Amino acid sequence: MTTSFSGSSRAHRDDCQYGEAAGRLQETRQFVDAIGLAKSYQFEEAHKKIEEADIEFVEAHHMQTKLLQDEANGHKNDVSVILVHEQDHLMTSMTVKDLANEMINMYEKIQQLGGGEMKIILVCSAGMSTSLLV
Amino acid sequence: MRQSAEARSINADIKAVGESQLKNHLEELDVILIGPQVRYLQNKIKAQAESRGKVAVIDSVAYGMVKGDKVLDQAIALTK
């Protein structure tokens, strides 16, 4: 039987998978952070955040592909709850990434449409004390 | 108000002008807020600037306590 996780003992392999799940959780957060950046029109930073999170993410995706290929080749993996959990995080992360990219594009459009800046003017008396509110 | 807008990720251009200067600032505006001490100018300013944006008098409690966030809320409510 082959697995893509290093280590001979099952406990060690489970540790690796648990670490993988935590890694995906981290990337999901980064994708959400990227949406937050786009919300305040920091598009360059938003795209950078997605690229950064993507590096590790692609690796995790390869790992999943390998597990699938192994199984297709007749090498059956034993499925642990932690592996299922990891896969769950991977899928969540993938969905959030796609949506984050869409939403960043939407915020870019919103800014172009001028829905971004609100122009407010305060009219003061001669003393200009109202300007303290600005 | 600017701090509050920044904290809420609202992209807002906020400035204060004297009443006599308003005519020089009537480009595209969303909201024109009048200081409560010059509320008697409301009708005049409405006639002058209503085509440019919403005109209102700043809530005097928010004004008195220098609550920029509340005045920003008022401005946002006016644009809806």
Coordinates of N, CA and C in Angstrom, one line a residue:
Chain A
M1 N 0.8 -1.2 0.0 CA 0.0 0.0 0.0 C 0.9 1.2 0.0
T2 N 0.5 2.2 -0.8 CA 1.3 3.5 -0.8 C 0.4 4.6 -0.3
T3 N 1.0 5.5 0.4 CA 0.3 6.7 0.8 C 1.3 7.8 0.4
S4 N 0.7 9.0 0.2 CA 1.6 10.1 -0.1 C 2.2 10.8 1.1
F5 N 1.9 10.2 2.3 CA 2.3 10.9 3.5 C 3.5 10.1 4.1
S6 N 4.6 10.8 4.4 CA 5.8 10.2 4.9 C 5.5 9.6 6.3
G7 N 6.4 8.8 6.7 CA 6.3 8.2 8.1 C 5.7 6.8 8.0
S8 N 6.3 5.9 8.9 CA 5.8 4.6 8.8 C 4.6 4.3 9.7
S9 N 4.6 4.9 10.8 CA 3.5 4.6 11.7 C 2.2 5.4 11.4
R10 N 1.1 4.8 11.7 CA -0.2 5.5 11.4 C -0.3 6.8 12.1
A11 N 0.1 6.8 13.4 CA 0.0 8.0 14.2 C 0.7 9.1 13.6
H12 N 1.9 8.8 13.0 CA 2.7 9.9 12.4 C 2.0 10.4 11.2
R13 N 1.4 9.5 10.4 CA 0.7 9.9 9.2 C -0.5 10.7 9.5
D14 N -1.2 10.3 10.6 CA -2.4 11.1 11.0 C -2.0 12.5 11.4
D15 N -0.9 12.6 12.1 CA -0.3 13.9 12.5 C -0.1 14.8 11.3
C16 N 0.4 14.2 10.2 CA 0.7 14.9 9.0 C -0.6 15.4 8.4
Q17 N -1.6 14.5 8.4 CA -2.9 14.9 7.8 C -3.6 16.0 8.6
Y18 N -3.4 15.9 9.9 CA -4.0 16.9 10.7 C -3.4 18.3 10.5
G19 N -2.1 18.2 10.3 CA -1.4 19.5 9.9 C -1.8 20.0 8.6
E20 N -2.1 19.1 7.7 CA -2.6 19.5 6.4 C -4.0 20.2 6.5
A21 N -4.8 19.7 7.3 CA -6.2 20.3 7.5 C -6.0 21.7 8.1
A22 N -5.1 21.8 9.0 CA -4.9 23.1 9.7 C -4.4 24.1 8.6
G23 N -3.5 23.6 7.7 CA -3.0 24.4 6.7 C -4.0 25.0 5.7
R24 N -5.0 24.1 5.4 CA -6.1 24.5 4.5 C -6.9 25.6 5.2
L25 N -7.2 25.4 6.5 CA -7.9 26.4 7.3 C -7.3 27.8 7.2
Q26 N -6.0 27.7 7.3 CA -5.2 29.0 7.2 C -5.4 29.6 5.9
E27 N -5.3 28.8 4.8 CA -5.5 29.4 3.4 C -6.9 29.9 3.2
T28 N -7.9 29.2 3.8 CA -9.3 29.7 3.6 C -9.3 31.1 4.2
R29 N -8.7 31.3 5.4 CA -8.7 32.6 6.0 C -8.0 33.6 5.2
Q30 N -6.9 33.2 4.5 CA -6.2 34.2 3.7 C -7.1 34.6 2.5
F31 N -7.9 33.7 2.0 CA -8.8 34.0 0.8 C -9.8 35.0 1.3
V32 N -10.3 34.8 2.5 CA -11.3 35.7 3.1 C -10.7 37.1 3.3
D33 N -9.5 37.0 3.8 CA -8.7 38.3 4.0 C -8.6 39.1 2.7
A34 N -8.4 38.3 1.6 CA -8.2 39.0 0.3 C -9.5 39.7 -0.1
I35 N -10.7 39.1 0.3 CA -11.9 39.8 0.0 C -12.0 41.1 0.8
G36 N -11.6 41.0 2.0 CA -11.6 42.2 2.9 C -10.7 43.3 2.3
L37 N -9.6 42.9 1.8 CA -8.7 43.9 1.2 C -9.4 44.6 -0.1
A38 N -10.0 43.7 -0.9 CA -10.7 44.3 -2.0 C -11.8 45.2 -1.6
K39 N -12.5 44.9 -0.5 CA -13.6 45.7 0.0 C -13.1 47.2 0.2
S40 N -11.8 47.3 0.7 CA -11.3 48.6 0.9 C -10.5 49.1 -0.3
Y41 N -10.7 48.4 -1.5 CA -10.1 48.8 -2.7 C -8.6 48.7 -2.8
Q42 N -8.1 47.7 -2.0 CA -6.6 47.5 -2.0 C -6.4 46.2 -2.9
F43 N -6.6 46.4 -4.2 CA -6.7 45.3 -5.1 C -5.3 44.6 -5.3
E44 N -4.2 45.4 -5.3 CA -2.9 44.8 -5.5 C -2.6 43.8 -4.4
E45 N -2.9 44.3 -3.1 CA -2.7 43.4 -1.9 C -3.6 42.2 -2.0
A46 N -4.8 42.4 -2.4 CA -5.8 41.3 -2.5 C -5.3 40.2 -3.4
H47 N -4.8 40.6 -4.6 CA -4.4 39.6 -5.5 C -3.1 38.9 -5.0
K48 N -2.3 39.7 -4.3 CA -1.0 39.1 -3.8 C -1.4 38.1 -2.7
K49 N -2.3 38.4 -1.9 CA -2.8 37.5 -0.8 C -3.2 36.1 -1.4
I50 N -4.0 36.2 -2.5 CA -4.5 35.0 -3.1 C -3.3 34.2 -3.7
E51 N -2.4 34.9 -4.4 CA -1.2 34.2 -4.9 C -0.4 33.5 -3.8
E52 N -0.2 34.2 -2.7 CA 0.5 33.6 -1.6 C -0.1 32.3 -1.1
A53 N -1.4 32.4 -0.8 CA -2.2 31.3 -0.3 C -2.2 30.2 -1.3
D54 N -2.1 30.5 -2.6 CA -2.2 29.5 -3.7 C -1.0 28.6 -3.7
I55 N 0.1 29.1 -3.3 CA 1.4 28.3 -3.4 C 1.2 27.0 -2.7
E56 N 0.8 27.1 -1.4 CA 0.7 25.8 -0.6 C -0.5 25.0 -1.0
F57 N -1.5 25.8 -1.4 CA -2.8 25.2 -1.8 C -2.6 24.3 -3.0
V58 N -1.9 24.7 -4.0 CA -1.6 23.8 -5.1 C -1.0 22.5 -4.7
E59 N 0.0 22.6 -3.8 CA 0.6 21.4 -3.3 C -0.4 20.4 -2.7
A60 N -1.3 21.0 -1.9 CA -2.3 20.1 -1.2 C -3.2 19.5 -2.3
H61 N -3.5 20.2 -3.3 CA -4.3 19.7 -4.4 C -3.6 18.5 -5.1
H62 N -2.3 18.7 -5.3 CA -1.5 17.6 -5.9 C -1.5 16.4 -5.0
M63 N -1.5 16.6 -3.7 CA -1.5 15.5 -2.8 C -2.8 14.7 -2.9
Q64 N -3.9 15.4 -3.1 CA -5.2 14.8 -3.2 C -5.2 14.0 -4.6
T65 N -4.7 14.7 -5.6 CA -4.7 14.0 -6.9 C -3.9 12.7 -6.8
K66 N -2.8 12.7 -6.1 CA -2.0 11.5 -5.9 C -2.8 10.4 -5.2
L67 N -3.5 10.8 -4.2 CA -4.3 9.8 -3.5 C -5.3 9.1 -4.4
L68 N -5.9 10.0 -5.2 CA -6.9 9.5 -6.1 C -6.3 8.6 -7.2
Q69 N -5.1 9.0 -7.7 CA -4.4 8.2 -8.7 C -4.0 6.8 -8.1
D70 N -3.5 6.9 -6.9 CA -3.0 5.6 -6.2 C -4.2 4.7 -6.2
E71 N -5.3 5.2 -5.7 CA -6.5 4.3 -5.6 C -6.9 3.8 -6.9
A72 N -6.9 4.6 -7.9 CA -7.3 4.2 -9.3 C -6.4 3.1 -9.8
N73 N -5.1 3.1 -9.3 CA -4.1 2.1 -9.7 C -4.2 0.9 -8.9
G74 N -5.2 0.8 -8.0 CA -5.4 -0.4 -7.2 C -4.7 -0.4 -5.9
H75 N -4.0 0.7 -5.5 CA -3.4 0.8 -4.2 C -4.4 1.4 -3.3
K76 N -5.0 0.6 -2.5 CA -6.1 1.2 -1.6 C -5.5 1.9 -0.4
N77 N -5.9 3.1 -0.2 CA -5.5 3.8 1.0 C -6.6 3.5 2.1
D78 N -6.1 3.4 3.4 CA -7.1 3.3 4.4 C -7.5 4.7 4.8
V79 N -8.8 4.9 4.8 CA -9.4 6.2 5.0 C -9.7 6.5 6.5
S80 N -9.0 7.5 7.0 CA -9.2 7.9 8.4 C -10.1 9.1 8.4
V81 N -10.7 9.3 9.6 CA -11.5 10.5 9.8 C -10.7 11.8 9.5
I82 N -9.5 11.8 9.9 CA -8.6 13.0 9.7 C -8.4 13.2 8.2
L83 N -8.3 12.1 7.4 CA -8.1 12.3 6.0 C -9.4 12.9 5.4
V84 N -10.6 12.5 5.9 CA -11.8 13.0 5.4 C -11.9 14.5 5.7
H85 N -11.5 14.8 7.0 CA -11.5 16.2 7.5 C -10.6 17.1 6.6
E86 N -9.5 16.5 6.3 CA -8.5 17.3 5.5 C -9.1 17.6 4.1
Q87 N -9.8 16.6 3.5 CA -10.4 16.7 2.2 C -11.5 17.7 2.3
D88 N -12.2 17.7 3.4 CA -13.3 18.7 3.6 C -12.8 20.1 3.6
H89 N -11.7 20.3 4.3 CA -11.0 21.6 4.3 C -10.5 22.0 2.9
L90 N -10.0 21.1 2.2 CA -9.5 21.4 0.9 C -10.6 21.9 0.0
M91 N -11.7 21.2 0.0 CA -12.8 21.6 -0.8 C -13.4 23.0 -0.4
T92 N -13.5 23.2 0.9 CA -14.0 24.5 1.4 C -13.1 25.6 0.8
S93 N -11.8 25.4 1.0 CA -10.8 26.3 0.6 C -10.9 26.6 -0.9
M94 N -11.1 25.6 -1.7 CA -11.2 25.7 -3.1 C -12.4 26.6 -3.5
T95 N -13.5 26.3 -2.8 CA -14.7 27.1 -3.1 C -14.5 28.6 -2.7
V96 N -13.9 28.8 -1.5 CA -13.7 30.2 -1.1 C -12.8 30.9 -2.0
K97 N -11.8 30.2 -2.5 CA -10.8 30.8 -3.4 C -11.5 31.3 -4.7
D98 N -12.3 30.4 -5.3 CA -13.1 30.8 -6.5 C -14.0 32.0 -6.2
L99 N -14.7 31.9 -5.1 CA -15.6 33.1 -4.8 C -14.8 34.3 -4.5
A100 N -13.7 34.2 -3.8 CA -12.8 35.4 -3.5 C -12.4 36.1 -4.8
N101 N -12.0 35.3 -5.8 CA -11.6 35.9 -7.1 C -12.7 36.6 -7.7
E102 N -13.9 36.0 -7.7 CA -15.1 36.6 -8.3 C -15.4 37.9 -7.6
M103 N -15.4 37.9 -6.2 CA -15.7 39.0 -5.4 C -14.7 40.2 -5.6
I104 N -13.5 39.8 -5.8 CA -12.5 40.9 -6.0 C -12.8 41.6 -7.3
N105 N -13.1 40.7 -8.3 CA -13.5 41.3 -9.6 C -14.7 42.2 -9.5
M106 N -15.7 41.8 -8.7 CA -16.9 42.6 -8.5 C -16.5 43.9 -7.8
Y107 N -15.7 43.9 -6.8 CA -15.3 45.2 -6.1 C -14.5 46.1 -7.1
E108 N -13.7 45.5 -8.0 CA -13.0 46.3 -9.0 C -14.1 47.0 -9.9
K109 N -15.1 46.3 -10.3 CA -16.2 46.9 -11.1 C -16.9 48.0 -10.3
I110 N -17.2 47.7 -9.1 CA -17.9 48.7 -8.2 C -17.1 50.0 -8.2
Q111 N -15.8 49.8 -8.0 CA -15.0 51.0 -7.9 C -15.0 51.8 -9.2
Q112 N -14.9 51.0 -10.3 CA -15.0 51.7 -11.7 C -16.3 52.4 -11.9
L113 N -17.4 51.9 -11.4 CA -18.7 52.5 -11.6 C -18.9 53.7 -10.7
G114 N -17.8 54.0 -9.9 CA -17.9 55.2 -9.0 C -18.8 55.0 -7.8
G115 N -19.2 53.7 -7.6 CA -20.0 53.5 -6.4 C -19.1 53.6 -5.1
G116 N -17.8 53.8 -5.4 CA -16.9 53.9 -4.3 C -16.9 55.1 -3.5
E117 N -16.6 56.2 -4.1 CA -16.4 57.4 -3.3 C -17.7 58.2 -3.0
M118 N -17.9 58.5 -1.8 CA -19.0 59.4 -1.4 C -18.5 60.8 -1.1
K119 N -19.1 61.8 -1.7 CA -18.6 63.1 -1.5 C -19.6 63.9 -0.6
I120 N -19.0 64.3 0.5 CA -19.7 65.0 1.6 C -19.1 66.4 1.8
I121 N -20.0 67.4 1.9 CA -19.5 68.7 2.2 C -20.2 69.2 3.4
L122 N -19.5 69.8 4.3 CA -20.1 70.4 5.5 C -20.1 71.9 5.3
V123 N -21.2 72.5 5.5 CA -21.3 74.0 5.4 C -21.2 74.6 6.8
C124 N -20.2 75.4 7.0 CA -19.9 76.0 8.3 C -20.4 77.5 8.3
S125 N -20.5 78.0 9.5 CA -20.6 79.4 9.7 C -19.2 80.0 9.5
A126 N -19.1 81.3 9.6 CA -17.8 82.0 9.4 C -16.7 81.5 10.3
G127 N -17.2 81.0 11.5 CA -16.2 80.5 12.5 C -15.5 79.2 12.2
M128 N -16.1 78.5 11.2 CA -15.6 77.2 10.7 C -15.5 76.1 11.8
S129 N -16.2 76.3 12.9 CA -16.1 75.3 14.0 C -16.7 73.9 13.5
T130 N -17.5 73.9 12.5 CA -18.0 72.7 11.9 C -16.9 71.8 11.4
S131 N -15.8 72.4 11.0 CA -14.7 71.7 10.4 C -14.1 70.7 11.4
L132 N -14.4 70.9 12.7 CA -13.9 70.0 13.7 C -14.4 68.6 13.5
L133 N -15.6 68.5 12.8 CA -16.2 67.2 12.6 C -15.5 66.4 11.5
V134 N -14.9 67.0 10.7 CA -14.2 66.3 9.5 C -13.2 65.3 10.1
Chain B
M1 N -15.1 62.2 11.2 CA -15.8 61.5 10.1 C -14.9 60.7 9.2
R2 N -13.8 61.3 9.0 CA -12.8 60.6 8.1 C -12.3 59.3 8.7
Q3 N -12.0 59.4 10.1 CA -11.5 58.3 10.8 C -12.6 57.2 10.7
S4 N -13.8 57.6 11.0 CA -14.9 56.6 11.0 C -15.1 56.0 9.6
A5 N -15.0 56.8 8.6 CA -15.1 56.3 7.2 C -14.0 55.2 6.9
E6 N -12.8 55.6 7.4 CA -11.7 54.7 7.1 C -11.9 53.4 7.9
A7 N -12.3 53.5 9.2 CA -12.5 52.3 10.0 C -13.6 51.4 9.4
R8 N -14.5 52.0 8.6 CA -15.6 51.2 8.0 C -15.3 50.9 6.6
S9 N -14.1 51.2 6.1 CA -13.8 51.0 4.7 C -14.7 51.7 3.7
I10 N -15.2 52.8 4.1 CA -16.0 53.6 3.2 C -15.1 54.7 2.6
N11 N -15.1 54.7 1.2 CA -14.3 55.6 0.5 C -15.1 56.9 0.4
A12 N -14.7 57.9 1.3 CA -15.4 59.1 1.3 C -14.5 60.3 1.2
D13 N -15.0 61.3 0.4 CA -14.3 62.6 0.4 C -15.1 63.6 1.2
I14 N -14.5 64.0 2.3 CA -15.2 64.9 3.2 C -14.5 66.2 3.4
K15 N -15.2 67.3 3.2 CA -14.5 68.5 3.5 C -15.5 69.5 4.1
A16 N -15.0 70.6 4.7 CA -15.8 71.6 5.3 C -15.5 72.9 4.6
V17 N -16.5 73.7 4.3 CA -16.3 75.0 3.7 C -17.2 76.0 4.4
G18 N -16.8 77.2 4.3 CA -17.7 78.3 4.8 C -18.8 78.5 3.9
E19 N -19.9 79.0 4.4 CA -21.1 79.2 3.6 C -20.9 80.0 2.4
S20 N -20.1 81.1 2.5 CA -19.8 81.9 1.3 C -19.0 81.2 0.2
Q21 N -18.3 80.1 0.7 CA -17.4 79.4 -0.3 C -18.2 78.3 -1.0
L22 N -19.3 78.0 -0.5 CA -20.0 76.8 -1.0 C -20.2 76.8 -2.5
K23 N -20.5 78.0 -3.1 CA -20.7 78.1 -4.5 C -19.5 77.7 -5.3
N24 N -18.3 77.7 -4.7 CA -17.1 77.3 -5.4 C -16.9 75.8 -5.3
H25 N -17.7 75.1 -4.6 CA -17.5 73.7 -4.4 C -18.7 72.9 -4.9
L26 N -19.5 73.4 -5.8 CA -20.7 72.7 -6.2 C -20.4 71.8 -7.4
E27 N -19.4 71.0 -7.3 CA -19.2 69.9 -8.3 C -20.1 68.8 -7.9
E28 N -19.8 67.6 -8.4 CA -20.6 66.5 -8.0 C -20.5 66.2 -6.5
L29 N -21.6 66.3 -5.8 CA -21.6 66.0 -4.4 C -22.7 65.0 -4.1
D30 N -22.5 64.2 -3.0 CA -23.6 63.3 -2.6 C -24.4 63.9 -1.5
V31 N -23.7 64.5 -0.5 CA -24.4 65.1 0.6 C -23.9 66.4 1.0
I32 N -24.8 67.4 1.3 CA -24.4 68.7 1.8 C -25.0 68.8 3.2
L33 N -24.1 68.9 4.2 CA -24.6 68.9 5.6 C -24.4 70.3 6.1
I34 N -25.4 70.9 6.7 CA -25.3 72.3 7.2 C -25.1 72.3 8.7
G35 N -24.1 73.1 9.2 CA -23.9 73.2 10.6 C -25.2 73.8 11.3
P36 N -25.5 73.2 12.5 CA -26.8 73.7 13.1 C -26.8 75.2 13.4
Q37 N -25.7 75.8 13.6 CA -25.7 77.2 13.9 C -26.0 78.1 12.7
V38 N -26.0 77.5 11.5 CA -26.4 78.2 10.3 C -27.6 77.5 9.6
R39 N -28.4 76.9 10.5 CA -29.6 76.2 9.9 C -30.5 77.1 9.2
Y40 N -30.5 78.4 9.5 CA -31.4 79.3 8.8 C -31.1 79.4 7.3
L41 N -29.9 78.9 7.0 CA -29.5 79.0 5.5 C -30.0 77.8 4.7
Q42 N -30.7 76.9 5.4 CA -31.1 75.6 4.8 C -31.9 75.9 3.5
N43 N -32.8 76.8 3.5 CA -33.7 77.0 2.3 C -32.8 77.6 1.2
K44 N -32.0 78.5 1.6 CA -31.1 79.1 0.5 C -30.2 78.1 -0.1
I45 N -29.6 77.3 0.8 CA -28.7 76.3 0.2 C -29.4 75.2 -0.6
K46 N -30.6 74.9 -0.1 CA -31.4 73.9 -0.9 C -31.6 74.4 -2.3
A47 N -32.0 75.7 -2.4 CA -32.3 76.3 -3.7 C -31.0 76.3 -4.6
Q48 N -29.9 76.5 -3.9 CA -28.6 76.6 -4.6 C -28.0 75.2 -5.0
A49 N -28.2 74.2 -4.1 CA -27.4 73.0 -4.3 C -28.2 71.7 -4.3
E50 N -29.5 71.8 -4.3 CA -30.3 70.5 -4.2 C -30.1 69.7 -5.4
S51 N -29.8 70.3 -6.6 CA -29.6 69.5 -7.8 C -28.3 68.7 -7.7
R52 N -27.4 69.1 -6.8 CA -26.1 68.5 -6.6 C -26.1 67.3 -5.7
G53 N -26.9 67.4 -4.6 CA -26.9 66.4 -3.6 C -27.9 66.6 -2.6
K54 N -28.0 65.7 -1.6 CA -29.0 65.8 -0.6 C -28.6 66.9 0.4
V55 N -29.5 67.7 0.8 CA -29.2 68.8 1.8 C -29.9 68.5 3.1
A56 N -29.1 68.6 4.2 CA -29.7 68.5 5.5 C -28.9 69.2 6.6
V57 N -29.5 69.5 7.7 CA -28.9 70.1 8.8 C -28.3 69.0 9.7
I58 N -27.0 69.2 10.1 CA -26.4 68.2 11.0 C -27.2 68.0 12.3
D59 N -27.4 66.8 12.7 CA -28.0 66.5 14.0 C -27.3 67.3 15.1
S60 N -28.0 68.1 15.8 CA -27.3 69.0 16.8 C -26.7 68.3 17.9
V61 N -27.3 67.1 18.3 CA -26.7 66.4 19.4 C -25.3 65.8 19.0
A62 N -25.3 65.2 17.8 CA -24.1 64.6 17.2 C -23.1 65.7 17.0
Y63 N -23.6 66.9 16.6 CA -22.7 68.0 16.4 C -22.1 68.5 17.7
G64 N -22.9 68.7 18.7 CA -22.4 69.2 20.0 C -21.4 68.3 20.6
M65 N -21.5 67.0 20.4 CA -20.6 66.0 21.0 C -19.5 65.6 20.1
V66 N -19.4 66.3 19.0 CA -18.4 66.1 17.9 C -18.3 64.6 17.6
K67 N -19.5 64.0 17.3 CA -19.6 62.6 17.0 C -19.5 62.4 15.5
G68 N -18.3 62.4 15.0 CA -18.1 62.2 13.5 C -18.8 61.0 12.9
D69 N -18.8 59.9 13.7 CA -19.4 58.7 13.2 C -20.9 58.8 13.0
K70 N -21.5 59.5 14.0 CA -23.0 59.7 13.9 C -23.3 60.6 12.7
V71 N -22.5 61.6 12.4 CA -22.8 62.5 11.3 C -22.6 61.7 10.0
L72 N -21.6 60.8 10.0 CA -21.4 60.0 8.8 C -22.6 59.1 8.6
D73 N -23.1 58.5 9.7 CA -24.3 57.7 9.6 C -25.4 58.5 8.9
Q74 N -25.5 59.8 9.4 CA -26.6 60.7 8.9 C -26.4 60.9 7.3
A75 N -25.1 61.1 7.0 CA -24.8 61.3 5.5 C -25.2 60.1 4.7
I76 N -24.8 58.9 5.3 CA -25.1 57.6 4.5 C -26.6 57.4 4.4
A77 N -27.3 57.7 5.5 CA -28.8 57.5 5.5 C -29.4 58.4 4.4
L78 N -28.8 59.6 4.2 CA -29.4 60.5 3.2 C -29.2 60.0 1.8
T79 N -28.1 59.3 1.6 CA -27.8 58.8 0.2 C -28.7 57.6 -0.2
K80 N -29.4 57.0 0.8 CA -30.1 55.8 0.5 C -31.6 56.1 0.1

